[in-house]
Amino acid sequence: MRISILAAVFALALAGAPVHARTAAGQATLPLAPHGVIGVGDAQLTASFWLKRLHQPDRVIMDAAAIDRWNARVTELDPFVYDLHDLPQKLDRKTLRGWIENLSTRPDRTLYDVHGNAVTDAALDALVQNLALDAIPEQTDVRYGLVVHRAMLRTFPTTERVFSRKGDTDIDRFQESGMFPGTPVAVLHASADHQWLFVEAPRYRAWVQAKHVAIGPASEVFGYVGKTPFRVVTGASVDTVFTPEAPAVSQLQLDMGTRVPYAPEWPADKPVNGQGPYASYVIELPLRQDDGTLGFSHALLQKNADTHDGYLPLTRANIVRQAFKFLGERYGWGHAFDGRDCSGFVSDVYRSMGVHMPRNTSAQSVSPAANRIAFGKSTTQAERTRAVGNLEVGDLIYIPGHVMMVIGHLHGQPYVIHDTSGAAFRGPDGEMHHVKLNGVSVTPLLPLMANARESYIDHMTAIVRIRPQGTTGAKQ
């Protein structure tokens, strides 16, 4: 049976009148609030509401050893997750040029700048020229570095933002992803203007501004990445303590899941950058020295900031708590706007518990390392309905170009949290009505419509469950 919404009286909702909707499958009625999102009131916008509904909320889903095995499997099997240790010391010209050209393909469609002007052929030619493809030597010596600031990975070596249509200034088509302080990279090539580096990061190959990378010996780079003990950022983001004595590590933004070594034995009466550390953690951060090489500096991270000694346990309660810390954050395509997009959102939540995932939805949904249920044209509606009925907290639901995370069940149907541009429901007049969201939002799953005839359920391509390989886990 096709799952759809029969009535969501959108116009009355905007006027503030209490209205309800009923699904064809016979679920309980859902209220439609004045904000236009069906089935969601103030209570459903709190983590506590969903935590109270969990069975065994603190049961560990995967312990540290199981997560290590998961990560090793992802790194081994997933073609979009890279093990920097596996790179040869030298790369041949054909391989490296192929990697760059595979990413930095000259656009063959019209793109627009932030002012709505068409990007000229001359501007595109200049971008291709800046790739410096002819400067790639027969053999390139691989170098290594650490990211020192929150940095953007770009399709081309440019900060110029471009868009598919006039008036759209959200989806920058040259924006690929983001990286955070302490991320290791293999440095493979430099742009013609020497302001950009083509790098391989653990989940992406793309261009990053050279000023965000400090280059050093592989032993120092990988030594820092594996250093213990460490704290993990568990808030949406935290900042290091302001310090005029060390501006490179002053008020440095650290996003959820960022791992930083710290010194628990640091004497409480020994100042760090002119400040007593007894109310803060003394952490170690990479910095870029004047000549571009790698250095390290101590900094302070307040003890009342949202961090944890090591990764959080992977539990349903922590999945819900972590996801809700992003609630209301502006959608940021490719981690733009100091935020994240749908796939960045779910991967950052799981990263705070030590779980590695590919970066993009297209890769996450087909990862050979994941426990997944795949859906295709031959999948029956009964099979889709049955899979939806078995959804558990933390499950990831994929449709083309989008991912949602299950947070629980209410009114006999699953609810999700996702970073989305908006939601569509069918009105009583048979027309589609859209709610602009453009951020991390809570919605029920079943009423969501992909188009005038098909629901999100009809468009599901995969359900991914973060569990040990070969297991399905227990019901929530």
PDB file of N, CA and C in Angstrom, residues 72 74-76 78 80-88 144 186 200-203 205 222:
ATOM      1  N   ALA A  72      37.611   0.018  10.792  1.00  0.00           N
ATOM      2  CA  ALA A  72      38.589  -0.686   9.960  1.00  0.00           C
ATOM      3  C   ALA A  72      37.917  -1.240   8.705  1.00  0.00           C
ATOM      4  N   VAL A  74      35.164  -0.013   7.260  1.00  0.00           N
ATOM      5  CA  VAL A  74      34.848   1.126   6.399  1.00  0.00           C
ATOM      6  C   VAL A  74      36.083   1.547   5.609  1.00  0.00           C
ATOM      7  N   THR A  75      37.212   1.661   6.313  1.00  0.00           N
ATOM      8  CA  THR A  75      38.440   2.097   5.654  1.00  0.00           C
ATOM      9  C   THR A  75      38.903   1.088   4.610  1.00  0.00           C
ATOM     10  N   GLU A  76      38.716  -0.183   4.890  1.00  0.00           N
ATOM     11  CA  GLU A  76      39.165  -1.225   3.968  1.00  0.00           C
ATOM     12  C   GLU A  76      38.273  -1.344   2.738  1.00  0.00           C
ATOM     13  N   ASP A  78      35.338   0.722   1.792  1.00  0.00           N
ATOM     14  CA  ASP A  78      34.630   1.840   1.180  1.00  0.00           C
ATOM     15  C   ASP A  78      35.561   2.634   0.273  1.00  0.00           C
ATOM     16  N   PHE A  80      35.258   5.536  -0.824  1.00  0.00           N
ATOM     17  CA  PHE A  80      35.233   6.972  -0.562  1.00  0.00           C
ATOM     18  C   PHE A  80      35.821   7.326   0.801  1.00  0.00           C
ATOM     19  N   VAL A  81      36.438   6.344   1.445  1.00  0.00           N
ATOM     20  CA  VAL A  81      37.164   6.582   2.696  1.00  0.00           C
ATOM     21  C   VAL A  81      38.610   6.184   2.449  1.00  0.00           C
ATOM     22  N   TYR A  82      39.529   7.087   2.755  1.00  0.00           N
ATOM     23  CA  TYR A  82      40.925   6.886   2.380  1.00  0.00           C
ATOM     24  C   TYR A  82      41.796   6.666   3.613  1.00  0.00           C
ATOM     25  N   ASP A  83      42.687   5.694   3.504  1.00  0.00           N
ATOM     26  CA  ASP A  83      43.705   5.462   4.525  1.00  0.00           C
ATOM     27  C   ASP A  83      44.983   6.129   4.045  1.00  0.00           C
ATOM     28  N   LEU A  84      45.334   7.243   4.655  1.00  0.00           N
ATOM     29  CA  LEU A  84      46.495   8.006   4.205  1.00  0.00           C
ATOM     30  C   LEU A  84      47.789   7.212   4.336  1.00  0.00           C
ATOM     31  N   HIS A  85      47.796   6.219   5.232  1.00  0.00           N
ATOM     32  CA  HIS A  85      48.989   5.381   5.372  1.00  0.00           C
ATOM     33  C   HIS A  85      49.245   4.547   4.120  1.00  0.00           C
ATOM     34  N   ASP A  86      48.196   4.303   3.324  1.00  0.00           N
ATOM     35  CA  ASP A  86      48.330   3.435   2.156  1.00  0.00           C
ATOM     36  C   ASP A  86      48.869   4.158   0.928  1.00  0.00           C
ATOM     37  N   LEU A  87      48.944   5.478   0.975  1.00  0.00           N
ATOM     38  CA  LEU A  87      49.464   6.206  -0.180  1.00  0.00           C
ATOM     39  C   LEU A  87      50.937   5.863  -0.407  1.00  0.00           C
ATOM     40  N   PRO A  88      51.333   5.684  -1.657  1.00  0.00           N
ATOM     41  CA  PRO A  88      52.769   5.487  -1.927  1.00  0.00           C
ATOM     42  C   PRO A  88      53.533   6.779  -1.661  1.00  0.00           C
ATOM     43  N   TYR A 144      52.770  15.516   3.943  1.00  0.00           N
ATOM     44  CA  TYR A 144      51.675  15.382   4.897  1.00  0.00           C
ATOM     45  C   TYR A 144      51.521  16.655   5.709  1.00  0.00           C
ATOM     46  N   ALA A 186      47.095  14.360   3.102  1.00  0.00           N
ATOM     47  CA  ALA A 186      48.236  14.150   2.228  1.00  0.00           C
ATOM     48  C   ALA A 186      48.236  15.287   1.218  1.00  0.00           C
ATOM     49  N   GLU A 200      44.497  14.892  -0.150  1.00  0.00           N
ATOM     50  CA  GLU A 200      43.657  13.750   0.182  1.00  0.00           C
ATOM     51  C   GLU A 200      43.451  13.773   1.684  1.00  0.00           C
ATOM     52  N   ALA A 201      42.202  13.915   2.106  1.00  0.00           N
ATOM     53  CA  ALA A 201      41.808  13.828   3.502  1.00  0.00           C
ATOM     54  C   ALA A 201      41.178  12.459   3.726  1.00  0.00           C
ATOM     55  N   PRO A 202      40.911  12.084   4.956  1.00  0.00           N
ATOM     56  CA  PRO A 202      40.353  10.742   5.187  1.00  0.00           C
ATOM     57  C   PRO A 202      39.052  10.472   4.453  1.00  0.00           C
ATOM     58  N   ARG A 203      38.307  11.518   4.080  1.00  0.00           N
ATOM     59  CA  ARG A 203      37.022  11.266   3.421  1.00  0.00           C
ATOM     60  C   ARG A 203      36.850  12.049   2.124  1.00  0.00           C
ATOM     61  N   ARG A 205      39.033  14.025  -1.533  1.00  0.00           N
ATOM     62  CA  ARG A 205      40.138  14.664  -2.248  1.00  0.00           C
ATOM     63  C   ARG A 205      39.604  15.949  -2.846  1.00  0.00           C
ATOM     64  N   PHE A 222      50.918  11.803  11.908  1.00  0.00           N
ATOM     65  CA  PHE A 222      50.190  10.633  12.395  1.00  0.00           C
ATOM     66  C   PHE A 222      50.360  10.447  13.899  1.00  0.00           C
TER      67      PHE A 222
END
